[in-house]
Short mmCIF file of C-alpha atoms in Angstrom, two decimals:
data_model
loop_
_atom_site.label_atom_id
_atom_site.label_comp_id
_atom_site.label_asym_id
_atom_site.label_seq_id
_atom_site.Cartn_x
_atom_site.Cartn_y
_atom_site.Cartn_z
CA MET A 1105 193.74 176.23 -66.96
CA THR A 1106 191.11 178.43 -65.52
CA SER A 1107 191.57 182.20 -65.29
CA GLU A 1108 191.16 182.00 -61.62
CA ARG A 1109 194.04 179.39 -61.29
CA ARG A 1110 196.26 181.62 -63.67
CA HIS A 1111 195.76 184.36 -61.72
CA ALA A 1112 196.75 182.61 -58.59
CA LEU A 1113 199.72 181.37 -60.07
CA TYR A 1114 200.72 185.01 -61.49
CA GLU A 1115 200.39 186.28 -58.03
CA GLU A 1116 202.50 183.36 -56.50
CA LEU A 1117 205.13 183.99 -59.23
CA SER A 1118 205.01 187.74 -58.61
CA ASN A 1119 205.61 187.16 -54.80
CA GLU A 1120 208.25 184.69 -55.36
CA SER A 1121 210.04 186.90 -57.81
CA ARG A 1122 210.18 189.57 -55.37
CA ARG A 1123 211.58 187.63 -52.71
CA TYR A 1124 214.10 186.13 -55.35
CA MET A 1125 215.27 189.47 -56.37
CA ALA A 1126 215.59 190.74 -52.74
CA ALA A 1127 217.67 187.67 -51.91
CA TYR A 1128 219.86 187.98 -54.90
CA THR A 1129 220.42 191.67 -53.99
CA LEU A 1130 221.51 190.66 -50.50
CA PHE A 1131 223.48 187.78 -51.83
CA ASN A 1132 225.26 190.41 -54.24
CA GLN A 1133 225.86 192.76 -51.38
CA ALA A 1134 227.45 190.12 -49.28
CA ILE A 1135 229.77 188.76 -52.16
CA ALA A 1136 230.75 192.59 -52.73
CA ASP A 1137 231.50 193.16 -49.15
CA ARG A 1138 233.67 189.87 -49.24
CA LEU A 1139 235.55 191.51 -52.07
CA GLY A 1140 235.68 195.11 -50.67
CA LEU A 1141 233.78 196.33 -53.70
CA HIS A 1142 230.43 198.24 -54.21
CA PRO A 1143 227.47 195.99 -55.31
CA THR A 1144 227.18 198.23 -58.56
CA ASP A 1145 231.04 197.94 -59.14
CA LEU A 1146 230.69 194.14 -58.75
CA GLN A 1147 227.75 193.95 -61.17
CA GLY A 1148 229.67 196.19 -63.74
CA LEU A 1149 232.66 193.97 -63.51
CA SER A 1150 230.34 190.74 -63.75
CA MET A 1151 228.73 192.33 -67.20
CA LEU A 1152 232.15 193.42 -68.39
CA THR A 1153 233.73 190.07 -68.03
CA ALA A 1154 230.67 188.22 -69.57
CA GLU A 1155 231.39 189.92 -72.84
CA PRO A 1156 233.76 188.45 -75.20
CA GLU A 1157 235.49 191.69 -76.07
CA PRO A 1158 236.74 194.77 -74.09
CA LEU A 1159 234.28 197.74 -74.05
CA THR A 1160 234.20 201.50 -74.04
CA VAL A 1161 232.87 203.31 -71.17
CA LYS A 1162 230.08 204.36 -73.44
CA GLN A 1163 229.23 200.72 -74.19
CA ILE A 1164 229.35 200.05 -70.29
CA ALA A 1165 226.93 202.98 -69.81
CA ASP A 1166 224.69 201.60 -72.47
CA MET A 1167 224.70 197.97 -71.16
CA THR A 1168 224.29 199.14 -67.26
CA GLY A 1169 221.92 202.04 -67.85
CA LEU A 1170 224.36 204.64 -66.15
CA THR A 1171 224.95 207.64 -67.54
CA THR A 1172 228.47 208.09 -69.17
CA GLY A 1173 229.76 209.98 -65.98
CA SER A 1174 228.62 207.51 -63.68
CA ALA A 1175 230.05 204.66 -65.84
CA THR A 1176 233.34 206.44 -65.96
CA ARG A 1177 233.34 206.73 -62.07
CA LEU A 1178 232.51 202.89 -61.94
CA VAL A 1179 235.56 202.18 -64.14
CA ASP A 1180 237.57 204.73 -62.27
CA ARG A 1181 236.69 202.56 -59.17
CA LEU A 1182 237.35 199.36 -60.74
CA GLU A 1183 240.79 200.71 -62.16
CA ARG A 1184 241.82 201.77 -58.63
CA GLY A 1185 240.97 198.20 -57.44
CA GLY A 1186 243.34 196.65 -59.94
CA TYR A 1187 240.14 194.79 -61.68
CA VAL A 1188 240.43 196.85 -65.07
CA LEU A 1189 242.82 198.47 -67.30
CA ARG A 1190 242.19 201.41 -69.70
CA VAL A 1191 244.06 200.45 -73.01
CA PRO A 1192 244.01 202.22 -76.36
CA ASP A 1193 241.89 200.65 -79.15
CA THR A 1194 244.32 199.40 -81.86
CA HIS A 1195 241.75 199.91 -84.63
CA ASP A 1196 240.61 203.07 -83.48
CA ARG A 1197 243.24 205.53 -81.79
CA ARG A 1198 240.38 207.75 -80.73
CA ARG A 1199 238.90 205.17 -78.40
CA VAL A 1200 239.77 203.62 -75.16
CA LEU A 1201 238.65 199.94 -74.00
CA VAL A 1202 238.24 198.82 -70.72
CA THR A 1203 239.88 195.58 -70.37
CA PRO A 1204 239.55 193.19 -67.35
CA VAL A 1205 242.66 192.23 -65.33
CA PRO A 1206 242.77 188.53 -65.23
CA GLU A 1207 244.75 187.91 -62.12
CA ARG A 1208 242.25 190.49 -60.32
CA VAL A 1209 239.16 188.90 -61.85
CA ALA A 1210 240.59 185.38 -60.66
CA ARG A 1211 240.10 186.72 -57.29
CA VAL A 1212 236.30 187.44 -58.00
CA THR A 1213 235.81 184.11 -59.80
CA ALA A 1214 237.56 182.15 -56.83
CA VAL A 1215 234.30 183.45 -54.47
CA TRP A 1216 232.14 182.47 -57.18
CA ASP A 1217 233.73 179.13 -57.92
CA GLU A 1218 233.29 178.61 -53.82
CA LEU A 1219 229.67 179.11 -53.95
CA GLY A 1220 229.04 177.62 -57.28
CA GLU A 1221 228.52 173.93 -56.07
CA GLY A 1222 225.69 175.02 -53.99
CA TRP A 1223 224.07 176.53 -57.22
CA GLN A 1224 224.71 173.16 -59.17
CA ALA A 1225 223.30 171.07 -56.53
CA MET A 1226 220.21 173.16 -56.59
CA LEU A 1227 219.52 172.55 -60.22
CA ALA A 1228 220.70 168.78 -60.28
CA ASP A 1229 217.36 167.54 -60.15
CA HIS A 1230 216.19 169.49 -63.09
CA THR A 1231 216.04 167.84 -66.61
CA ASP A 1232 217.94 169.40 -69.76
CA ALA A 1233 214.52 170.61 -70.89
CA GLU A 1234 213.82 172.20 -67.43
CA LEU A 1235 217.14 174.04 -67.64
CA GLU A 1236 216.62 175.19 -71.21
CA ALA A 1237 213.40 176.55 -69.88
CA ILE A 1238 214.93 178.33 -66.96
CA ILE A 1239 217.67 179.80 -69.41
CA ARG A 1240 214.86 181.11 -71.84
CA HIS A 1241 213.06 182.66 -68.99
CA LEU A 1242 216.18 184.33 -67.69
CA ARG A 1243 217.07 185.63 -71.22
CA LYS A 1244 213.41 187.06 -71.67
CA ALA A 1245 213.58 188.57 -68.04
CA GLN A 1246 216.92 190.43 -69.10
CA GLN A 1247 215.46 191.68 -72.15
CA LEU A 1248 212.17 192.95 -70.70
CA SER A 1249 214.13 194.28 -67.70
CA LYS A 1250 216.22 196.52 -70.34
CA ILE A 1251 212.89 197.83 -71.84
CA GLN A 1252 211.42 198.61 -68.18
CA ILE A 1253 214.62 200.38 -67.11
CA GLU A 1254 214.53 202.54 -70.36
CA HIS A 1255 211.00 203.15 -69.67
CA LEU A 1256 211.35 204.21 -66.09
CA ARG A 1257 214.60 206.44 -67.13
CA ALA A 1258 212.76 208.38 -70.05
CA ASP A 1259 210.52 209.60 -67.49
CA ASN A 1260 213.63 210.72 -65.32
CA LYS A 1261 211.14 212.10 -62.31
CA PRO A 1262 211.78 210.33 -59.14
CA ASP A 1263 208.34 209.17 -57.42
CA THR A 1264 208.62 211.22 -54.38
CA PRO A 1265 205.94 212.40 -51.75
CA ASN A 1266 204.64 215.80 -52.11
#
């Protein structure tokens, strides 16, 4: 592939990625609105329920890139909404684990299930190999995003006009 063609593909991919991320952000906002949650709380809950075991607030902070104070406030809001409970760690009494409440999480799952058929239909014409490539891409994008978030936060200075 010529470098000119490759450059054009990177440019198109960049533009489509920006559109996709904006569309997903708006989609996330719409789901959060439907559930009466803040978008960050919805994503925090999503990340928490994707893990096989309950997490500490510190682990949630590390996973989300939030400060421990912000992660604590996120957990406070989810706890007030009935989505999570704080429970003592049976292996280490000094730790508290944040545990999803299955009945409340089912409410979120029901909204996702309602929308899931559209996502499955969109992916139906892809081969298994193509789906595996999409999964690889998403995993690499998550890893790269984490690295880039760490880089941006390490500077810790907002880019503001003079």
